[in-house]
PDB file of C-alpha atoms and ligand atoms in Angstrom:
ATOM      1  CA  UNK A   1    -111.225  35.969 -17.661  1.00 91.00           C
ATOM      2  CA  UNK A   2    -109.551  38.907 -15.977  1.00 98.00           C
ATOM      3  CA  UNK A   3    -106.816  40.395 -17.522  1.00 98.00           C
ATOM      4  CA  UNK A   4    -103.924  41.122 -15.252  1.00 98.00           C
ATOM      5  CA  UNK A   5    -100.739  41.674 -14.393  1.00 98.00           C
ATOM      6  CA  UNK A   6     -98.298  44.035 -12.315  1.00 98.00           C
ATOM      7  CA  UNK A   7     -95.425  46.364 -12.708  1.00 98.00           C
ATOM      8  CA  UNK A   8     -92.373  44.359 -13.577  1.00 98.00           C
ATOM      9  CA  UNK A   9     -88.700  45.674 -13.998  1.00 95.00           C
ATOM     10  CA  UNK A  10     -87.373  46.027 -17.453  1.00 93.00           C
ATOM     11  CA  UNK A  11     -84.055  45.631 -16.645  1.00 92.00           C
ATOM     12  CA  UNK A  12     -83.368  42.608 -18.358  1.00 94.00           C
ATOM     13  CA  UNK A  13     -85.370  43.194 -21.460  1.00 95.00           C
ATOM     14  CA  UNK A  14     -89.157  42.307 -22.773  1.00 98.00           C
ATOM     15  CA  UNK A  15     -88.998  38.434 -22.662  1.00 98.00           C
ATOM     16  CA  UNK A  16     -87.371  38.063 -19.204  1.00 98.00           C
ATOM     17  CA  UNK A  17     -90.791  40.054 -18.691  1.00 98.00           C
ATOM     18  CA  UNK A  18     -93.105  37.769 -20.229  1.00 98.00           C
ATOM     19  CA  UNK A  19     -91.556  35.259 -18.315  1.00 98.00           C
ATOM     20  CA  UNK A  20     -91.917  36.556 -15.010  1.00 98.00           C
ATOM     21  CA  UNK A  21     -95.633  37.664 -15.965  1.00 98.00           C
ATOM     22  CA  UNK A  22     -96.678  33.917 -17.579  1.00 98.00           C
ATOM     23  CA  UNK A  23     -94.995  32.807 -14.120  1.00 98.00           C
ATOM     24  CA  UNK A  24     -97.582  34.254 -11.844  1.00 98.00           C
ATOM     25  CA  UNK A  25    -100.422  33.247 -14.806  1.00 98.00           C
ATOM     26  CA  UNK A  26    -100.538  37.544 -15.927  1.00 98.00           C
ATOM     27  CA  UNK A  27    -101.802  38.078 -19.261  1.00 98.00           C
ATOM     28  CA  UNK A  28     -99.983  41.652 -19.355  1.00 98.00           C
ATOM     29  CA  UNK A  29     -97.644  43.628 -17.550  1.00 98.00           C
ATOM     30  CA  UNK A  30     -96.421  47.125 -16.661  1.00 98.00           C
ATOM     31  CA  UNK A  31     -92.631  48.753 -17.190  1.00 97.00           C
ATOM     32  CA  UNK A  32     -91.018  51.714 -16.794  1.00 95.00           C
ATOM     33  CA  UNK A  33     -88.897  53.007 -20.442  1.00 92.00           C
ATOM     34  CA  UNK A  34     -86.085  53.647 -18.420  1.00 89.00           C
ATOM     35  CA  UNK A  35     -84.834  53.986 -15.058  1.00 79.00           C
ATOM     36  CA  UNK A  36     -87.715  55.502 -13.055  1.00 72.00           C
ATOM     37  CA  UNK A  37     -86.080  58.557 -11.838  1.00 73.00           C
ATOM     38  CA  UNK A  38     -85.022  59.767 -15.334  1.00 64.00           C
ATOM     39  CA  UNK A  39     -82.300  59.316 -17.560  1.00 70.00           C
ATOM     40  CA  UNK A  40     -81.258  57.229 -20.804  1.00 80.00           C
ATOM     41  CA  UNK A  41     -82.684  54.462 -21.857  1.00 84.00           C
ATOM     42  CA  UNK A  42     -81.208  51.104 -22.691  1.00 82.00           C
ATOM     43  CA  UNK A  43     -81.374  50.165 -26.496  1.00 86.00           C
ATOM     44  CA  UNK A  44     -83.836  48.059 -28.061  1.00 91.00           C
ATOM     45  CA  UNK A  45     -82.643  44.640 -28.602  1.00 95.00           C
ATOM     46  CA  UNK A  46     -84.734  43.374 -31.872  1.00 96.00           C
ATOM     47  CA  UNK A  47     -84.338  40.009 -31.418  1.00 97.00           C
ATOM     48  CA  UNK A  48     -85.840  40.620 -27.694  1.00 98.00           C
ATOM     49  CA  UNK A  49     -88.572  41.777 -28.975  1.00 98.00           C
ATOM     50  CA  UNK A  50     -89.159  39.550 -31.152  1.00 98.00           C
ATOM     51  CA  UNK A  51     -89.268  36.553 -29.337  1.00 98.00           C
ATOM     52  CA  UNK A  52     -91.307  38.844 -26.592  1.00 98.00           C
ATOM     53  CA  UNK A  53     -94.190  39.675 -29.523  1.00 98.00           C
ATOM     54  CA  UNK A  54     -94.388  35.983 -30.580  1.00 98.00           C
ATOM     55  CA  UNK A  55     -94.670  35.121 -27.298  1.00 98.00           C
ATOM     56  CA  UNK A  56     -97.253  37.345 -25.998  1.00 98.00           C
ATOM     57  CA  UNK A  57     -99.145  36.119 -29.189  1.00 98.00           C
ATOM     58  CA  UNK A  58     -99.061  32.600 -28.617  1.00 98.00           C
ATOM     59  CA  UNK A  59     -99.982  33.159 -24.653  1.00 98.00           C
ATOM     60  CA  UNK A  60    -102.896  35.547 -25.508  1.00 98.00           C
ATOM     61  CA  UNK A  61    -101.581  38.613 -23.765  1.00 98.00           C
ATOM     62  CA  UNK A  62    -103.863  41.733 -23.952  1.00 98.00           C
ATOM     63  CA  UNK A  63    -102.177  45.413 -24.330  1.00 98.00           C
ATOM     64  CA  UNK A  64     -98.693  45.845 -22.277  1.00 98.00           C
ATOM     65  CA  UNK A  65     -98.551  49.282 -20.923  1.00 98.00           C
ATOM     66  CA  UNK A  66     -95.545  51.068 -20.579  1.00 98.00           C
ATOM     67  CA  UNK A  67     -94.959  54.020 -17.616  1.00 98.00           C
ATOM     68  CA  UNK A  68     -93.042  56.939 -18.201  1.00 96.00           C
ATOM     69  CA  UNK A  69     -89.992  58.111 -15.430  1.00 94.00           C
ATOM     70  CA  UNK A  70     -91.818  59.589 -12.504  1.00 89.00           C
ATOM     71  CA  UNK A  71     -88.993  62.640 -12.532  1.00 91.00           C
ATOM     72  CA  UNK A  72     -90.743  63.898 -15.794  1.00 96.00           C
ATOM     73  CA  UNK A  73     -93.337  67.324 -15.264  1.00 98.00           C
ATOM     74  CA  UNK A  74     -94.796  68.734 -18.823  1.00 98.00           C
ATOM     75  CA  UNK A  75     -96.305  71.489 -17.023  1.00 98.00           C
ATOM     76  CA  UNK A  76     -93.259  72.278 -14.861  1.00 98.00           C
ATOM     77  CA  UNK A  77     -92.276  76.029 -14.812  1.00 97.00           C
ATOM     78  CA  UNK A  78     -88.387  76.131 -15.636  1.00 97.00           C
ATOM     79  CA  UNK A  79     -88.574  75.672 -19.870  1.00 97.00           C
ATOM     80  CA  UNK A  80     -85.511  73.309 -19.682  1.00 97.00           C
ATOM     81  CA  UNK A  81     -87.627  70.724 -17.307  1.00 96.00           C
ATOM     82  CA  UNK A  82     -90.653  71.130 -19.940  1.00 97.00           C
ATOM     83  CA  UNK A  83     -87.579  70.607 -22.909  1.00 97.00           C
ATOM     84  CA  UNK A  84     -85.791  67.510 -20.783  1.00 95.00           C
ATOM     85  CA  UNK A  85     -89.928  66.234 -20.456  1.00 97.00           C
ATOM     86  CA  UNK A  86     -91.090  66.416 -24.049  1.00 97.00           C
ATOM     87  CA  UNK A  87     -87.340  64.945 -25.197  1.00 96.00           C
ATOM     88  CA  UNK A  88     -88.094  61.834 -23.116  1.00 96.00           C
ATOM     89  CA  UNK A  89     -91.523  61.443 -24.337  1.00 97.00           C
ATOM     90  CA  UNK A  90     -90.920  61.565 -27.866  1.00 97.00           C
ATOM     91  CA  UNK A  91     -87.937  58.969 -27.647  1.00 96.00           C
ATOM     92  CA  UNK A  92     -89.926  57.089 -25.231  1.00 96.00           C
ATOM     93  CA  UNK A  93     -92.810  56.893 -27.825  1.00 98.00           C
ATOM     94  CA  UNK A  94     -90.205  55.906 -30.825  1.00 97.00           C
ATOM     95  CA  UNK A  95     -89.028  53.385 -29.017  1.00 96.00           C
ATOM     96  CA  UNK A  96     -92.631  52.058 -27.871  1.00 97.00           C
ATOM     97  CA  UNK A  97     -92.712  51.511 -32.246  1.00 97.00           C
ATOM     98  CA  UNK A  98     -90.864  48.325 -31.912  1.00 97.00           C
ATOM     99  CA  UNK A  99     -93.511  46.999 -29.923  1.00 98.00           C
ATOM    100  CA  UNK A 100     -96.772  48.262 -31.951  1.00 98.00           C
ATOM    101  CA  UNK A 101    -100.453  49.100 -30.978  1.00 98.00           C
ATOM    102  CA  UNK A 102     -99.509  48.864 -27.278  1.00 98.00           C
ATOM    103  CA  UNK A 103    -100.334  51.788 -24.171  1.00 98.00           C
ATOM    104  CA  UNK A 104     -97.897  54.843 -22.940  1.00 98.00           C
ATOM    105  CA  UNK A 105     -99.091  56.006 -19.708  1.00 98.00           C
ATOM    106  CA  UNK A 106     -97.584  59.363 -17.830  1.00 98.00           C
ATOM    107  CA  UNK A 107     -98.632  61.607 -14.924  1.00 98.00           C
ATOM    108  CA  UNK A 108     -99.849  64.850 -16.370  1.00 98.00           C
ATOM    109  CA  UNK A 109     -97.625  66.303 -14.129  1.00 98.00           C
ATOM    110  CA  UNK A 110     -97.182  69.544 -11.436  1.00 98.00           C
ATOM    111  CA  UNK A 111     -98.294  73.107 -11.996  1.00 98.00           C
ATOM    112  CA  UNK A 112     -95.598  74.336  -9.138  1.00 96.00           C
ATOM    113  CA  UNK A 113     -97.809  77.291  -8.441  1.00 96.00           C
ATOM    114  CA  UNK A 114     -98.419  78.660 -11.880  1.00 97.00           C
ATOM    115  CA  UNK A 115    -102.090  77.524 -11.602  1.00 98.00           C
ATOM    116  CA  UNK A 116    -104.219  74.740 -13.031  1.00 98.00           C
ATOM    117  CA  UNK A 117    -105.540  76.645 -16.067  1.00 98.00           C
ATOM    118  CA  UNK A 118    -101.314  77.440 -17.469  1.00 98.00           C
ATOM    119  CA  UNK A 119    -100.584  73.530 -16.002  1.00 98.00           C
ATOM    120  CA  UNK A 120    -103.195  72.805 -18.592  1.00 98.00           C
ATOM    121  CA  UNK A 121    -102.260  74.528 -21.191  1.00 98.00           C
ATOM    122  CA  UNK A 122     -98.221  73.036 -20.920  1.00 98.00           C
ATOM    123  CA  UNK A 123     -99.539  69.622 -20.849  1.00 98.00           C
ATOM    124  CA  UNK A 124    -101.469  70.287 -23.797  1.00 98.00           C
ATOM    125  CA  UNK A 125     -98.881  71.968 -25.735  1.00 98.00           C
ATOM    126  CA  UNK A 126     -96.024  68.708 -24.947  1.00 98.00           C
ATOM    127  CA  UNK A 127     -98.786  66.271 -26.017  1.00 98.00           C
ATOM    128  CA  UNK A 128     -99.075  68.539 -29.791  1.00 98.00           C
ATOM    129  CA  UNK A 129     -95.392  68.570 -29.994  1.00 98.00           C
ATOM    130  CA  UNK A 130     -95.204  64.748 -28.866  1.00 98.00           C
ATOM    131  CA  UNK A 131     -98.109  62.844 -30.591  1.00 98.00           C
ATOM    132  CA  UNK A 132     -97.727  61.830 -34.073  1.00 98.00           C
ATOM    133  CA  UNK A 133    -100.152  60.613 -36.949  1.00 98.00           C
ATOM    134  CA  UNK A 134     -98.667  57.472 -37.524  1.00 98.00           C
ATOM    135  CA  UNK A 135     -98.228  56.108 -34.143  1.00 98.00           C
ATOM    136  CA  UNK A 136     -99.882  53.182 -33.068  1.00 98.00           C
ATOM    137  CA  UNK A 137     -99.271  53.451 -29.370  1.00 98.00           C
ATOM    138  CA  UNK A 138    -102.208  55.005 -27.343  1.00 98.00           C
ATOM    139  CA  UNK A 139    -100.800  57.681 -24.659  1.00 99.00           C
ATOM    140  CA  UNK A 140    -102.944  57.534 -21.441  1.00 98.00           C
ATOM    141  CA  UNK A 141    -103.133  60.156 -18.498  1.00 98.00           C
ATOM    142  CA  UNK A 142    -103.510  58.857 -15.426  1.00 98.00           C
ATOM    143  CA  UNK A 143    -105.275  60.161 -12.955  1.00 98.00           C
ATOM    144  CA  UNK A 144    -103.728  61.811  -9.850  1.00 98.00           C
ATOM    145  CA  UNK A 145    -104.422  61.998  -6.337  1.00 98.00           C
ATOM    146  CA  UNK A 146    -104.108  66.062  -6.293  1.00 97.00           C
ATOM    147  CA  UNK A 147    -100.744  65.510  -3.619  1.00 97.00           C
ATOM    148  CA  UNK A 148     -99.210  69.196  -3.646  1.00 96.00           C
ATOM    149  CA  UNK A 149    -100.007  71.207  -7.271  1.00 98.00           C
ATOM    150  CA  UNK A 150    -100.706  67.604  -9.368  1.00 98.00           C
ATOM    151  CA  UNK A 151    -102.931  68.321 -12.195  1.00 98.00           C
ATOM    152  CA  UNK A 152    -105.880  65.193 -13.474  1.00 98.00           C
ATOM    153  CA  UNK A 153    -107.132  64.817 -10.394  1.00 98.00           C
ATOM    154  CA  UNK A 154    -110.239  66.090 -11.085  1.00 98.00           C
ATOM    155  CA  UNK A 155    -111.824  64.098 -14.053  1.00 98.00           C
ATOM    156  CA  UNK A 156    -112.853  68.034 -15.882  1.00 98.00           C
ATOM    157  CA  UNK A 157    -109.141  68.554 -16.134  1.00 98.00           C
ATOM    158  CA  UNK A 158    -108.442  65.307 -17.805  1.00 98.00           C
ATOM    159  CA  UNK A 159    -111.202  66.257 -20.226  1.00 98.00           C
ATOM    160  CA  UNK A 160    -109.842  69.691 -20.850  1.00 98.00           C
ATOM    161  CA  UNK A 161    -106.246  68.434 -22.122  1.00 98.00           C
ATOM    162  CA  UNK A 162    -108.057  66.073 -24.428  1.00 98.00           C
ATOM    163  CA  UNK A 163    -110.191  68.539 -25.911  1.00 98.00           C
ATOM    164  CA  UNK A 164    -107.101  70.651 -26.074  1.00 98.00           C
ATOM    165  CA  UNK A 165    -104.531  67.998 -27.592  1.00 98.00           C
ATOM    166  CA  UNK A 166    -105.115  68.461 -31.815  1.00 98.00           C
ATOM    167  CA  UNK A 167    -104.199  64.200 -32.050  1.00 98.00           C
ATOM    168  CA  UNK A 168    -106.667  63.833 -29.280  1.00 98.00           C
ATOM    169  CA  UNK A 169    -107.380  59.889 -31.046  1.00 98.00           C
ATOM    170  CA  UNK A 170    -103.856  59.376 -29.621  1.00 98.00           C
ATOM    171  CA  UNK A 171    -104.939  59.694 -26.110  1.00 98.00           C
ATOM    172  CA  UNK A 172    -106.948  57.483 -23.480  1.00 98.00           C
ATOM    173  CA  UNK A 173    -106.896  57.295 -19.819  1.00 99.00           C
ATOM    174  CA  UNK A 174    -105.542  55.338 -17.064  1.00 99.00           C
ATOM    175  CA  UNK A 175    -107.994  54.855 -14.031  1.00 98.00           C
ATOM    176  CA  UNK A 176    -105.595  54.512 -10.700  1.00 98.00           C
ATOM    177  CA  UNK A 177    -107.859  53.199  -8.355  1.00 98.00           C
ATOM    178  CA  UNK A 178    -105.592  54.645  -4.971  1.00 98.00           C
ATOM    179  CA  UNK A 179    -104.868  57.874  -6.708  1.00 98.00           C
ATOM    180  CA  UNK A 180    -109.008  58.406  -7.877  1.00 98.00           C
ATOM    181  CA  UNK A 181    -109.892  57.314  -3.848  1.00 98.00           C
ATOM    182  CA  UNK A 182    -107.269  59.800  -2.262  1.00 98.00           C
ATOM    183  CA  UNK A 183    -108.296  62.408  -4.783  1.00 98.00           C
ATOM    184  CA  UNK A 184    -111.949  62.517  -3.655  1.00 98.00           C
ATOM    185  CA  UNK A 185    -113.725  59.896  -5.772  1.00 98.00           C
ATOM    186  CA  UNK A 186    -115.565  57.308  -3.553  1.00 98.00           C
ATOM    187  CA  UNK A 187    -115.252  54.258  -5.367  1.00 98.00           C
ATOM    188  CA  UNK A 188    -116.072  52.317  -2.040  1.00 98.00           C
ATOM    189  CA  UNK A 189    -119.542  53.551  -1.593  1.00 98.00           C
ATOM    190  CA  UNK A 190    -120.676  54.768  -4.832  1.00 98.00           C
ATOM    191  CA  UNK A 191    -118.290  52.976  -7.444  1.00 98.00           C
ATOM    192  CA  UNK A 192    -121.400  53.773  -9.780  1.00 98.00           C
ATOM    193  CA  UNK A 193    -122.019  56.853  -9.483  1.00 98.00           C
ATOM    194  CA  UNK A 194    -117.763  57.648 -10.082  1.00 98.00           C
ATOM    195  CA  UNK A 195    -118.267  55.980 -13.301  1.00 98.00           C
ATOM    196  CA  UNK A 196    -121.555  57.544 -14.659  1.00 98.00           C
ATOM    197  CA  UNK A 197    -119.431  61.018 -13.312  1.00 98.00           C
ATOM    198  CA  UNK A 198    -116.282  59.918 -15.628  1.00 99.00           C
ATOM    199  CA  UNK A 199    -118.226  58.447 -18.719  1.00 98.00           C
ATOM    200  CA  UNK A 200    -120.299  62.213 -18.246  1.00 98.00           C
ATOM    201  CA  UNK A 201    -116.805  64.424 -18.204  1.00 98.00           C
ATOM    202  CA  UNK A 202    -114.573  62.380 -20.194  1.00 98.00           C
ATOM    203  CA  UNK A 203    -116.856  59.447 -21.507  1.00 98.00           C
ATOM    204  CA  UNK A 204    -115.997  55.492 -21.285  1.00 98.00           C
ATOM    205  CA  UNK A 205    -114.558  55.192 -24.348  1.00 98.00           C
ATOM    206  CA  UNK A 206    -110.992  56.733 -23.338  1.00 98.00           C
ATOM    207  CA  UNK A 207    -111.110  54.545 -20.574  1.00 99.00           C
ATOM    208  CA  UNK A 208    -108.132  52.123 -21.808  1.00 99.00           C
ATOM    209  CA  UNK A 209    -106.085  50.695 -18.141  1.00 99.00           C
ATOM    210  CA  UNK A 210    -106.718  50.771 -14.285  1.00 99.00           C
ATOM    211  CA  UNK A 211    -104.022  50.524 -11.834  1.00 98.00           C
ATOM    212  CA  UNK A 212    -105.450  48.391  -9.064  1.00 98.00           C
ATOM    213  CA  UNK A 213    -104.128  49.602  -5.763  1.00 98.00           C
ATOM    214  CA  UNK A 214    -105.043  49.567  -2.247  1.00 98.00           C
ATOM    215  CA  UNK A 215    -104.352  53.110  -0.456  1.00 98.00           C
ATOM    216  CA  UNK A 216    -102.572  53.409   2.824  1.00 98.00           C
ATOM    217  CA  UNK A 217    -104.693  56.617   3.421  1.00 98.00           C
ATOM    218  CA  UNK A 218    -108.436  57.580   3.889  1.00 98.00           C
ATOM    219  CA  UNK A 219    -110.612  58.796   1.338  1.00 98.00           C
ATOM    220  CA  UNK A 220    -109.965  62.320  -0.091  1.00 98.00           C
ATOM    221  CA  UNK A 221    -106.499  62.304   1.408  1.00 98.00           C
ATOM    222  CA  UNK A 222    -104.591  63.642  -1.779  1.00 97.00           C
ATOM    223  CA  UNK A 223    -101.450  61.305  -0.333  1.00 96.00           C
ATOM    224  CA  UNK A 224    -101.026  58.544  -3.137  1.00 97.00           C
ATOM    225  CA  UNK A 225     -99.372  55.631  -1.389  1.00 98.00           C
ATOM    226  CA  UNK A 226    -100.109  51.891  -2.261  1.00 98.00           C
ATOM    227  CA  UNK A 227    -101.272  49.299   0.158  1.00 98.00           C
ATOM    228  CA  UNK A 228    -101.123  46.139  -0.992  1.00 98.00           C
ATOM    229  CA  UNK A 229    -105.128  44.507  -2.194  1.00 98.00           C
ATOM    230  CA  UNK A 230    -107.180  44.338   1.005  1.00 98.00           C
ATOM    231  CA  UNK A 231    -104.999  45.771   3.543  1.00 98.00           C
ATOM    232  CA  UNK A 232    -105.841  49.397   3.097  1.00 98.00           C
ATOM    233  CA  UNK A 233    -108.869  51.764   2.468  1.00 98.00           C
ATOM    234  CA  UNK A 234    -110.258  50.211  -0.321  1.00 98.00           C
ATOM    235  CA  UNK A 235    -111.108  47.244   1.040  1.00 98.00           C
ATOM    236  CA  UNK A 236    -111.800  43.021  -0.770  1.00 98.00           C
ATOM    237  CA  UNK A 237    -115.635  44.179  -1.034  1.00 98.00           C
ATOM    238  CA  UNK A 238    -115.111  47.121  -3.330  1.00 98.00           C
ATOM    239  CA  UNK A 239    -112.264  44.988  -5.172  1.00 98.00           C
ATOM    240  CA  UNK A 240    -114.517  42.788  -5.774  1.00 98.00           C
ATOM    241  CA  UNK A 241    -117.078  45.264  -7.316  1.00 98.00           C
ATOM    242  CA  UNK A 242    -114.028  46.995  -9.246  1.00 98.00           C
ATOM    243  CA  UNK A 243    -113.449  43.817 -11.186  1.00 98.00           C
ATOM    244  CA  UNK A 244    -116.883  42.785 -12.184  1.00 98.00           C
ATOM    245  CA  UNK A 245    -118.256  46.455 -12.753  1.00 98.00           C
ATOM    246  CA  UNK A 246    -119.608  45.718 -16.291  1.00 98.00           C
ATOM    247  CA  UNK A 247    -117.774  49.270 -17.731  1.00 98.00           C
ATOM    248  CA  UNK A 248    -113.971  47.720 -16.515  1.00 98.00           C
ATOM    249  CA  UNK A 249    -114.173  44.379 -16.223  1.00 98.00           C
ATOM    250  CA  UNK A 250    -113.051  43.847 -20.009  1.00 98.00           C
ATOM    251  CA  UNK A 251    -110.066  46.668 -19.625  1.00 98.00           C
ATOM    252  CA  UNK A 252    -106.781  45.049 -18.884  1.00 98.00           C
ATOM    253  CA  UNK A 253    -105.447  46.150 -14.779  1.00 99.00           C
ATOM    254  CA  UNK A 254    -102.097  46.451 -13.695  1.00 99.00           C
ATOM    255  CA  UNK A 255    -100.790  46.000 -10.325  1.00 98.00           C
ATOM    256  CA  UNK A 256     -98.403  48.163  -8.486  1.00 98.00           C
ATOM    257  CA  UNK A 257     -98.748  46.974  -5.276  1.00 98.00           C
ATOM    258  CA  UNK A 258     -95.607  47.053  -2.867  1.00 98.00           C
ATOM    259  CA  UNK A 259     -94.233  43.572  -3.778  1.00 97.00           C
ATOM    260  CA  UNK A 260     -92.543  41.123  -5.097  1.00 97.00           C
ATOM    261  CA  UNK A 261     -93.130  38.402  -7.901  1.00 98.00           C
ATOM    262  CA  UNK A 262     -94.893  35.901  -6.066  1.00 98.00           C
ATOM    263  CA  UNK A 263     -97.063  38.047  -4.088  1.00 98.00           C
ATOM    264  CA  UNK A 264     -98.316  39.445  -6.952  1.00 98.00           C
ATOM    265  CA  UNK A 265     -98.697  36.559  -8.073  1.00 98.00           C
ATOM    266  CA  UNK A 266    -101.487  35.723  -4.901  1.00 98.00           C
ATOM    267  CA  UNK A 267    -102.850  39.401  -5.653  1.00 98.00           C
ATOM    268  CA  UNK A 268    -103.387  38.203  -9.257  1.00 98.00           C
ATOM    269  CA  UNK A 269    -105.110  34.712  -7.897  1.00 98.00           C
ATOM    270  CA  UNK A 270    -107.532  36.362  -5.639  1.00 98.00           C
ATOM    271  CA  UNK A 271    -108.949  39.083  -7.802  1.00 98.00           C
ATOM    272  CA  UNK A 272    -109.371  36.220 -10.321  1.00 98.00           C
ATOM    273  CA  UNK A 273    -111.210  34.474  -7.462  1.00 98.00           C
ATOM    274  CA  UNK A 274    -113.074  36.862  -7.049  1.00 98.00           C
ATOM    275  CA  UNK A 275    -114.737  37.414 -10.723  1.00 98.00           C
ATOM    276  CA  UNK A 276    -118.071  36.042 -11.343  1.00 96.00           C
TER     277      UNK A 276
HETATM  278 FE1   FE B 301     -98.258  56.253 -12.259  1.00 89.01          FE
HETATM  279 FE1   FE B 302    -100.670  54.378 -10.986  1.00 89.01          FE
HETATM  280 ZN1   ZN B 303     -99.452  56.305  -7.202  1.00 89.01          ZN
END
């Protein structure tokens, strides 16, 4: 069975989310650590979690994947943006303790015109302050659209901040199917031949999530916005081969469509139709 679910709000702590995912028959589900655009982050209720962790046990619930603030940039230029990044990170990653062996994913961030080989190089350098030995949570880069200076759009540069990340065992990757279509990769027409290219650059195995999104824009657009599954560039037919490609159709996919609950919940119902 595919495993699925969407981006749900925290706001009212891990079981209200397991709730709302078991509602629309999810197996997982997306969050953001704290309030999107930055800032602190509400404390850790234990007995929350708890009761969440027993109950994604009992319901068979595959890997929940949190999503760092959007406001965050480890390759930003001013120091005290790269300081206020790497600060959230590492609390965000303590915190992801209390829920063990689960999935941290982040945008590699914005080179602001100091160039893609020194954007590298930052990202790199927050990930060795960041990453620990004894964490069990697996940090993933997702991949970008290229919109203004983004770096990971191209699947070499994911590979070179792995290869230059000392905990690189830590890391994995987070396929966003609108952001890989905007940024050049035609998984329409030759959804085959963009996997053979990312097992070749970065290889399968750190292959851990895909968002599953629609794009509003044509291919190679570098614009990253979401169109709900079917109504955009994509397209039902290449859905369709997304979630029974034999390399993803094990990985757990997140939604992060524009909608609410229960439209996710349909979203959820017709990809699952449309396994065989
Ligand atoms: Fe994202
Ligand atoms: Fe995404
Ligand atoms: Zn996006």
């Amino acid at each position: 069975m595919l495993h699925i679910g969407c981006h749900l709000s925290n706001s009212k702590g891990y079981m209200n989310m397991c709730l709302e995912a078991a509602s629309i028959e999810a197996d997982t589900f997306q969050f953001f650590t704290r309030n999107p655009r930055g800032g602190g982050a509400k404390a850790i209720d234990p007995e929350d979690v708890s009761e969440a962790l027993a109950f994604m046990e009992k319901n068979g619930f595959v890997k929940i994947l949190a999503h760092a603030p959007y406001t965050l940039n480890p390759c930003a230029e001013r120091p005290e943006v790269r300081e206020f990044t790497l600060n959230t990170m590492a609390d965000d990653l303590a915190r992801m303790e209390a829920t063990p062996g689960n999935m941290y994913n982040f945008h590699p961030g914005s080179h602001v015109g100091q160039g893609i080989d020194k954007g590298i190089e930052l990202i790199a350098e927050t990930l060795n302050t960041i990453l620990k030995p004894e964490q069990t949570t697996t940090v993933l880069l997702e991949t970008m659209s290229g919109k203004g200076s983004e770096v990971g759009s191209r699947f070499e540069e994911i590979r070179r901040i792995i290869d230059e990340t000392e905990l690189s065992e830590k890391l994995g990757v987070c396929l966003d199917t609108c952001h890989v279509f905007d940024g050049g990769y035609d998984i329409v027409n030759d959804l085959d031949g963009v996997i053979e290219e990312f097992d070749r650059i970065i290889g399968l195995e750190r292959l851990k999530a895909i968002h599953i999104n629609d794009t509003k824009n044509p291919f190679s657009s570098h614009k990253d916005r979401h169109e709900k599954i079917g109504n955009g560039f994509i397209g039902i037919d290449a859905f369709e081969r997304i979630v029974n490609h034999p390399a993803l159709r094990e990985l757990p996919f997140y939604l992060e469509t524009p909608n609410e609950l229960d439209e996710y919940g349909r979203e959820i119902k017709l990809l699952r139709s449309l396994t065989h």
